[in-house]
Amino acid sequence: MDLSYSQEHEAFRSEVVAFLREHADAAPRAGKGDAKAWQKLLIAHGYAARTIPRDYGGYGAEPDILKSRIIAEEFARAQTSPGMGGQGISMLVPTLLEMGSEDQKRQFIGPTLSGDLLWCQGYSEPDAGSDLASLRTKAVLDGDDWVVSGQKIWTSTAHLADWIFCLVRTEPEAAKHEGISFLLFSMKTPGIEVRPLVDMTGVANFNEVFFTDVRVPKHQIVGRRGEGWKVANAILKHERGSLADPNTMLSRLNTLSELMKTETVDGRRAIDDPVFRDRLMQVHGRVLAMRCNDLRLLSAAVNKTPASLAGMVVKLQGTELRHELEALAIDVMGEFGLLYTGSPQLRTQGSWQRDYMFFLGLIIGGGTSQIQKNIIAERGLGMPREPKTVST
Amino acid sequence: MQFDLSDEQAMLQDTVHRFLAEAGGLERARAFAAGGEARAVDLATGLAQLGVTGLLVAEEHGGSGLTLLDAALVAEVLGRHVAPTAFIGAAVLAPMALQRAGSRSQRDHWLPRLAAGSVTAGVALSEHAGAREDAAVEARDGRLHGRALFVIDHEADIYVIADRQGGLHLIAADAAGLTRTRLNTIDVTRPTGELRLDGVAAEPLEGANPALIRDLIDAGRVMYAADTLGAAQEMLDRAVAYAADRKQFGRPIGSFQAVKHMCAEMAAGLEPCRALVWYAGHALGALPGEASLTACHAKAHLAEVGTMVARTATEVHGGMGFTDLVGLHYWFKRIGFNRQMLGGPQRVREEAAQMVLSG
């Protein structure tokens, strides 16, 4: 047990801190500022796209989990944007690095990292949610083109995206996991219609995307025909964990403590109410457990030792916990907790209500809590699988 | 950066585990529960030979000078085997008290005996974690008066007793004026009791102060949390094994999502607890600024998760879970015991709140 960092890593931390002290003013804040210029500066210094080869537009450093962690910690501490995110950078780029052709890497990774190419992810369909591999959007080869028809749903940022990475069925006769291919195409291709889907928070981040005879050049496939499920799973590996960062939760908890010092009922501060204090400390204890669990995962990653169950529980526990944390804040505010937009009495810009709802979305999205429990039970605890029902 | 157990720590756990398994595990606890022995001498002797009693005692006094994290790892294994033996008082809190507050001659006399297991020490300080009824101990002119409740490791040869002001004293179990009464709790594996002190001659530990009492309570809380971790993990493992074995409607009950999800919820709750107990155990020695807070959280959080696991694992076993035949109730009761000792979850969370929210 040794929680200290080596001299090399402490020196690296000082570098990051010095960079932030000098440049943080140039970072975009609350949607204002030049996000692309900031991204470029971060890549040049190795604080974004750190381990991606220089040939593809990255910084080209050796992977070092602790250095990546130090960067994330210091940018969070400075409340400064850590650069661009989104599904292109976080999911497609790692997948192309692993499974893409040399041409695809050269064509797509650079512009994606620099923010010139925005992506959306075409996976889920109305009848393929938890059972994603039963997806039905089809692609038929016609000459030198795939012809894509069907519908996707829950497609975040489809209304903003330049390109889509999309799972389609190319081998209708094959078993369901073996008939899927992974295509890349421009959202400007004729035959694509995007309809926004307003969610319970009042925002249209999701979309439905309809494809009618969309022609995609044959070479815009990642991996081989019928290998799309394997390619997609290379991506899913990169998705986990980012949804429920315990350090973010801890800072949210501090904001909640501050809120409890200002909210009063009958003239008494919420923080002095023993029931609210107890609920706050219950959440605090659980957040602390997840933070220690995160430390364990970090250490396991650095030392390349398995920590399978500790990793499997993160999405389930983290999203449920964050939802409850936000719920407590609403109870603390009582009737004021019902305000959402445009009121002078609104607390913390309405973020408690918004995140309370948003995290219910995350409990469902990215593999529902119930699917997580199946994974924990079957892969983590080795429990028997559900017997297959006869498919219809 | 290494947040994991060392090879030595894994080996320590494995050694204690194999010894307790060979000693009979649950069956040994059953035999102890049948009565007839005040202490499980075979376990006490075996653990002393393995160095468990001298874990925290410095090498110069015949111990191995290990850390409180190592002690927590042993507590976890004891919980896993519902081991009916003294540990938290005798091998953790008493040596800690003597090392920190005892005079040179007190340390030279007592520590080698505690390390060897030839003397077992009980510890009475629950009044500093919430006094029940009129429990309180007063020290006047070298004598102790009053009443101490919920003594840890009650079946002992000597007692370390905290007085109201935060002083610590040693008395012999056969001292004149001392009346010992066993309290028959649901957890038969760890005897606790009450001491009535009617002018008992006591040997003060001169270096004691309220800060030390605080440290002792922190350490004790982490040990109870670790014991619950081991007990709950064992209950979960047994539930998973039972669900794979037991068939209804022509298939293992573990293939039904209703049962599967109960097990997943236990695992999802419990797995982060392991890291929390490691961290809290590490903090006791290495992170003094965080030790009290993490001890409170570990104690409260393990109490909650432990209670959930105790109930759920019993339910996964169906009717058999309710019987003495399967014996799950030994763990159920042990987890219940750990929950209340040195402060239940509400109490320790309020203490945590005072630390976090001051100002």
Coordinates of C-alpha atoms in Angstrom, one line a residue, chain A residues 131 134 175-176 387-392:
Chain A
D131 CA -30.4 -6.8 -27.2
S134 CA -30.6 -8.1 -33.1
A175 CA -26.2 -15.9 -36.9
K176 CA -27.1 -12.6 -35.3
P387 CA -31.8 -20.4 -20.8
K388 CA -32.3 -19.4 -24.4
T389 CA -35.9 -19.0 -25.4
V390 CA -36.9 -20.1 -28.9
S391 CA -36.5 -17.1 -31.1
T392 CA -39.4 -16.0 -33.2

